[in-house]
């Protein structure tokens, strides 16, 4: 089934659109009074306030995704994207020996499109996943976005649940239970496949600058010449973060560290090593080479990071070398590989051919082709976005060799290659 989607520019390729609503001066006022009372704040604190302040935060207030918003993401561009991630999840579930319980956990689900497309892949491959009891768990801080997700996934049969960690519950039309949480630690334990698309880039980063006197943290202060404006300053002495978060052998002169991502990855790694499963992280990113990547987007245009805070998105590239380090020894990491490589390995070309063959409407065909180009072209999203995975080490254990006389190799599920990072193959 083909689901109509728009074709629009991503954050990687911006075009202008209508002016979006400004949150007014409340966020700026909140930040300046905070700075006046306690002094300059870290970039991490700035980002956290701007994006997720419970009242005026950018994500908390509403819907910023899509052609009329500030940016567009791969799941919003084409249904193929989420369907292929659905196939990846099924392939990893099979690689783990088809456990009976399967928790799909998505971090930062946006408009719910990725989850909806993943579930469509599940229903298309019903005969494969039949017998597994599947549940969907969404980790989302934004009340406004969680309602949009509920509408898309359940048709609004959700019921609010103010007590306990689950703040919303519902059921998909196929009867699959859906639960919403504010924090990953509230999601029940059990075999889980975690998906985080354009989630880690929204988490707060600390910024550091190498100076003659050692590493100094970049802070946000009020501009003394323009009291309605903020500016970056360097902390005069070491901060807790600059002492703890900069590695002794760091070679870059400017550094961004997302400590919150580190904590989350440690949690994911512990869950995967204890209960089995995998995590797929897809985002803007680099492997420990980039320096200054903090950016802001408004109406699909680059926006100054410190001006009219709360009216625009803030994003920083994910440092996959840091994610790998924080994942530790309990899990095996794969990637980063580019989005283009991942989608090609997952069979995006074959899926496109099938959709085109079944579609005769010229404008839908054109839209299919342009969204394919947007997702895979090296100059668009194909090489800006990367895929990274945490997996249970048993996925890579050598096939059992029997001790019998003929030393026959028995086929174990572990011999299935990890799709996306190598070409997809079903046994
Ligand atoms: N994955 C979606 C949306 C990306 S935008 C897509 O690709 O289209 C980032 C998402 O993460 C939003 O849903 C936002 O509300 C959520 N989010 C941001 N910070 C969060 C946090 N600290 N905890 C939980 N969710 C968060």
PDB file of N, CA and C in Angstrom, residues 40-88:
ATOM      1  N   UNK A  40      26.518  32.769  33.952  1.00  0.00           N
ATOM      2  CA  UNK A  40      26.393  32.112  32.641  1.00  0.00           C
ATOM      3  C   UNK A  40      26.051  30.626  32.772  1.00  0.00           C
ATOM      4  N   UNK A  41      25.256  30.127  31.831  1.00  0.00           N
ATOM      5  CA  UNK A  41      24.837  28.721  31.879  1.00  0.00           C
ATOM      6  C   UNK A  41      25.608  27.919  30.819  1.00  0.00           C
ATOM      7  N   UNK A  42      25.673  26.609  31.013  1.00  0.00           N
ATOM      8  CA  UNK A  42      26.368  25.772  30.021  1.00  0.00           C
ATOM      9  C   UNK A  42      25.513  25.696  28.750  1.00  0.00           C
ATOM     10  N   UNK A  43      26.156  25.339  27.631  1.00  0.00           N
ATOM     11  CA  UNK A  43      25.405  25.167  26.380  1.00  0.00           C
ATOM     12  C   UNK A  43      24.383  24.034  26.560  1.00  0.00           C
ATOM     13  N   UNK A  44      24.755  23.032  27.366  1.00  0.00           N
ATOM     14  CA  UNK A  44      23.833  21.908  27.602  1.00  0.00           C
ATOM     15  C   UNK A  44      22.560  22.396  28.306  1.00  0.00           C
ATOM     16  N   UNK A  45      22.748  23.278  29.285  1.00  0.00           N
ATOM     17  CA  UNK A  45      21.584  23.790  30.003  1.00  0.00           C
ATOM     18  C   UNK A  45      20.728  24.650  29.067  1.00  0.00           C
ATOM     19  N   UNK A  46      21.405  25.441  28.245  1.00  0.00           N
ATOM     20  CA  UNK A  46      20.706  26.284  27.265  1.00  0.00           C
ATOM     21  C   UNK A  46      19.858  25.405  26.335  1.00  0.00           C
ATOM     22  N   UNK A  47      20.490  24.367  25.798  1.00  0.00           N
ATOM     23  CA  UNK A  47      19.787  23.489  24.846  1.00  0.00           C
ATOM     24  C   UNK A  47      18.608  22.781  25.506  1.00  0.00           C
ATOM     25  N   UNK A  48      18.837  22.322  26.720  1.00  0.00           N
ATOM     26  CA  UNK A  48      17.784  21.589  27.434  1.00  0.00           C
ATOM     27  C   UNK A  48      16.582  22.498  27.693  1.00  0.00           C
ATOM     28  N   UNK A  49      16.855  23.728  28.149  1.00  0.00           N
ATOM     29  CA  UNK A  49      15.762  24.672  28.407  1.00  0.00           C
ATOM     30  C   UNK A  49      15.007  24.993  27.113  1.00  0.00           C
ATOM     31  N   UNK A  50      15.789  25.326  26.073  1.00  0.00           N
ATOM     32  CA  UNK A  50      15.173  25.764  24.823  1.00  0.00           C
ATOM     33  C   UNK A  50      14.318  24.645  24.215  1.00  0.00           C
ATOM     34  N   UNK A  51      14.820  23.410  24.266  1.00  0.00           N
ATOM     35  CA  UNK A  51      14.096  22.330  23.582  1.00  0.00           C
ATOM     36  C   UNK A  51      13.016  21.686  24.439  1.00  0.00           C
ATOM     37  N   UNK A  52      13.298  21.476  25.721  1.00  0.00           N
ATOM     38  CA  UNK A  52      12.356  20.636  26.482  1.00  0.00           C
ATOM     39  C   UNK A  52      11.855  21.261  27.783  1.00  0.00           C
ATOM     40  N   UNK A  53      12.010  22.578  27.957  1.00  0.00           N
ATOM     41  CA  UNK A  53      11.383  23.214  29.120  1.00  0.00           C
ATOM     42  C   UNK A  53       9.889  22.840  29.121  1.00  0.00           C
ATOM     43  N   UNK A  54       9.364  22.359  30.275  1.00  0.00           N
ATOM     44  CA  UNK A  54       7.998  21.811  30.283  1.00  0.00           C
ATOM     45  C   UNK A  54       6.910  22.797  29.838  1.00  0.00           C
ATOM     46  N   UNK A  55       7.184  24.097  29.863  1.00  0.00           N
ATOM     47  CA  UNK A  55       6.148  25.049  29.446  1.00  0.00           C
ATOM     48  C   UNK A  55       6.450  25.668  28.084  1.00  0.00           C
ATOM     49  N   UNK A  56       7.662  26.206  27.938  1.00  0.00           N
ATOM     50  CA  UNK A  56       7.926  26.971  26.719  1.00  0.00           C
ATOM     51  C   UNK A  56       8.882  26.257  25.768  1.00  0.00           C
ATOM     52  N   UNK A  57       9.271  25.023  26.082  1.00  0.00           N
ATOM     53  CA  UNK A  57      10.245  24.298  25.257  1.00  0.00           C
ATOM     54  C   UNK A  57       9.763  24.118  23.821  1.00  0.00           C
ATOM     55  N   UNK A  58      10.722  24.152  22.911  1.00  0.00           N
ATOM     56  CA  UNK A  58      10.418  24.065  21.483  1.00  0.00           C
ATOM     57  C   UNK A  58       9.651  22.774  21.144  1.00  0.00           C
ATOM     58  N   UNK A  59      10.129  21.633  21.662  1.00  0.00           N
ATOM     59  CA  UNK A  59       9.449  20.365  21.341  1.00  0.00           C
ATOM     60  C   UNK A  59       8.129  20.214  22.079  1.00  0.00           C
ATOM     61  N   UNK A  60       8.070  20.812  23.264  1.00  0.00           N
ATOM     62  CA  UNK A  60       6.892  20.626  24.103  1.00  0.00           C
ATOM     63  C   UNK A  60       5.685  21.359  23.514  1.00  0.00           C
ATOM     64  N   UNK A  61       5.965  22.478  22.806  1.00  0.00           N
ATOM     65  CA  UNK A  61       4.866  23.309  22.344  1.00  0.00           C
ATOM     66  C   UNK A  61       4.107  22.739  21.159  1.00  0.00           C
ATOM     67  N   UNK A  62       4.757  21.943  20.321  1.00  0.00           N
ATOM     68  CA  UNK A  62       3.910  21.475  19.225  1.00  0.00           C
ATOM     69  C   UNK A  62       4.614  20.861  18.051  1.00  0.00           C
ATOM     70  N   UNK A  63       4.037  21.043  16.918  1.00  0.00           N
ATOM     71  CA  UNK A  63       4.398  20.293  15.729  1.00  0.00           C
ATOM     72  C   UNK A  63       5.336  21.117  14.841  1.00  0.00           C
ATOM     73  N   UNK A  64       6.586  20.714  14.806  1.00  0.00           N
ATOM     74  CA  UNK A  64       7.570  21.461  14.037  1.00  0.00           C
ATOM     75  C   UNK A  64       8.021  20.703  12.802  1.00  0.00           C
ATOM     76  N   UNK A  65       7.470  19.481  12.621  1.00  0.00           N
ATOM     77  CA  UNK A  65       7.947  18.616  11.554  1.00  0.00           C
ATOM     78  C   UNK A  65       7.082  18.722  10.312  1.00  0.00           C
ATOM     79  N   UNK A  66       7.700  18.861   9.150  1.00  0.00           N
ATOM     80  CA  UNK A  66       6.921  18.872   7.913  1.00  0.00           C
ATOM     81  C   UNK A  66       7.151  20.136   7.123  1.00  0.00           C
ATOM     82  N   UNK A  67       6.496  20.221   5.952  1.00  0.00           N
ATOM     83  CA  UNK A  67       6.753  21.351   5.063  1.00  0.00           C
ATOM     84  C   UNK A  67       6.348  22.695   5.659  1.00  0.00           C
ATOM     85  N   UNK A  68       5.354  22.717   6.543  1.00  0.00           N
ATOM     86  CA  UNK A  68       4.961  23.987   7.155  1.00  0.00           C
ATOM     87  C   UNK A  68       5.701  24.238   8.466  1.00  0.00           C
ATOM     88  N   UNK A  69       6.544  23.317   8.867  1.00  0.00           N
ATOM     89  CA  UNK A  69       7.273  23.466  10.128  1.00  0.00           C
ATOM     90  C   UNK A  69       8.686  23.957   9.884  1.00  0.00           C
ATOM     91  N   UNK A  70       9.610  23.491  10.735  1.00  0.00           N
ATOM     92  CA  UNK A  70      10.985  23.984  10.639  1.00  0.00           C
ATOM     93  C   UNK A  70      11.916  23.024   9.921  1.00  0.00           C
ATOM     94  N   UNK A  71      11.588  21.734   9.958  1.00  0.00           N
ATOM     95  CA  UNK A  71      12.447  20.770   9.259  1.00  0.00           C
ATOM     96  C   UNK A  71      11.657  19.516   8.944  1.00  0.00           C
ATOM     97  N   UNK A  72      12.211  18.707   8.062  1.00  0.00           N
ATOM     98  CA  UNK A  72      11.532  17.451   7.704  1.00  0.00           C
ATOM     99  C   UNK A  72      12.527  16.307   7.840  1.00  0.00           C
ATOM    100  N   UNK A  73      12.030  15.134   8.222  1.00  0.00           N
ATOM    101  CA  UNK A  73      12.928  14.008   8.483  1.00  0.00           C
ATOM    102  C   UNK A  73      12.622  12.857   7.515  1.00  0.00           C
ATOM    103  N   UNK A  74      13.533  11.908   7.434  1.00  0.00           N
ATOM    104  CA  UNK A  74      13.371  10.792   6.481  1.00  0.00           C
ATOM    105  C   UNK A  74      12.024  10.065   6.594  1.00  0.00           C
ATOM    106  N   UNK A  75      11.561   9.730   7.826  1.00  0.00           N
ATOM    107  CA  UNK A  75      10.277   9.016   7.884  1.00  0.00           C
ATOM    108  C   UNK A  75       9.133   9.858   7.327  1.00  0.00           C
ATOM    109  N   UNK A  76       9.267  11.192   7.382  1.00  0.00           N
ATOM    110  CA  UNK A  76       8.214  12.066   6.860  1.00  0.00           C
ATOM    111  C   UNK A  76       8.316  12.198   5.338  1.00  0.00           C
ATOM    112  N   UNK A  77       9.457  11.812   4.779  1.00  0.00           N
ATOM    113  CA  UNK A  77       9.649  11.969   3.332  1.00  0.00           C
ATOM    114  C   UNK A  77       9.078  10.775   2.568  1.00  0.00           C
ATOM    115  N   UNK A  78       9.338   9.571   3.087  1.00  0.00           N
ATOM    116  CA  UNK A  78       8.830   8.396   2.374  1.00  0.00           C
ATOM    117  C   UNK A  78       8.526   7.248   3.324  1.00  0.00           C
ATOM    118  N   UNK A  79       7.438   6.544   3.041  1.00  0.00           N
ATOM    119  CA  UNK A  79       7.054   5.384   3.841  1.00  0.00           C
ATOM    120  C   UNK A  79       8.075   4.251   3.725  1.00  0.00           C
ATOM    121  N   UNK A  80       8.837   4.260   2.612  1.00  0.00           N
ATOM    122  CA  UNK A  80       9.806   3.174   2.386  1.00  0.00           C
ATOM    123  C   UNK A  80      10.810   3.126   3.529  1.00  0.00           C
ATOM    124  N   UNK A  81      11.195   4.310   4.020  1.00  0.00           N
ATOM    125  CA  UNK A  81      12.199   4.407   5.069  1.00  0.00           C
ATOM    126  C   UNK A  81      11.791   3.561   6.281  1.00  0.00           C
ATOM    127  N   UNK A  82      10.596   3.833   6.820  1.00  0.00           N
ATOM    128  CA  UNK A  82      10.143   3.124   8.013  1.00  0.00           C
ATOM    129  C   UNK A  82       9.876   1.647   7.753  1.00  0.00           C
ATOM    130  N   UNK A  83       9.408   1.344   6.546  1.00  0.00           N
ATOM    131  CA  UNK A  83       9.142  -0.072   6.228  1.00  0.00           C
ATOM    132  C   UNK A  83      10.443  -0.875   6.258  1.00  0.00           C
ATOM    133  N   UNK A  84      11.524  -0.260   5.731  1.00  0.00           N
ATOM    134  CA  UNK A  84      12.805  -0.982   5.732  1.00  0.00           C
ATOM    135  C   UNK A  84      13.338  -1.130   7.158  1.00  0.00           C
ATOM    136  N   UNK A  85      13.088  -0.134   8.006  1.00  0.00           N
ATOM    137  CA  UNK A  85      13.497  -0.279   9.413  1.00  0.00           C
ATOM    138  C   UNK A  85      12.668  -1.379  10.074  1.00  0.00           C
ATOM    139  N   UNK A  86      11.397  -1.494   9.687  1.00  0.00           N
ATOM    140  CA  UNK A  86      10.557  -2.595  10.178  1.00  0.00           C
ATOM    141  C   UNK A  86      11.154  -3.947   9.792  1.00  0.00           C
ATOM    142  N   UNK A  87      11.630  -4.037   8.561  1.00  0.00           N
ATOM    143  CA  UNK A  87      12.251  -5.290   8.101  1.00  0.00           C
ATOM    144  C   UNK A  87      13.529  -5.560   8.906  1.00  0.00           C
ATOM    145  N   UNK A  88      14.285  -4.495   9.194  1.00  0.00           N
ATOM    146  CA  UNK A  88      15.515  -4.650  10.002  1.00  0.00           C
ATOM    147  C   UNK A  88      15.170  -5.239  11.377  1.00  0.00           C
TER     148      UNK A  88
END
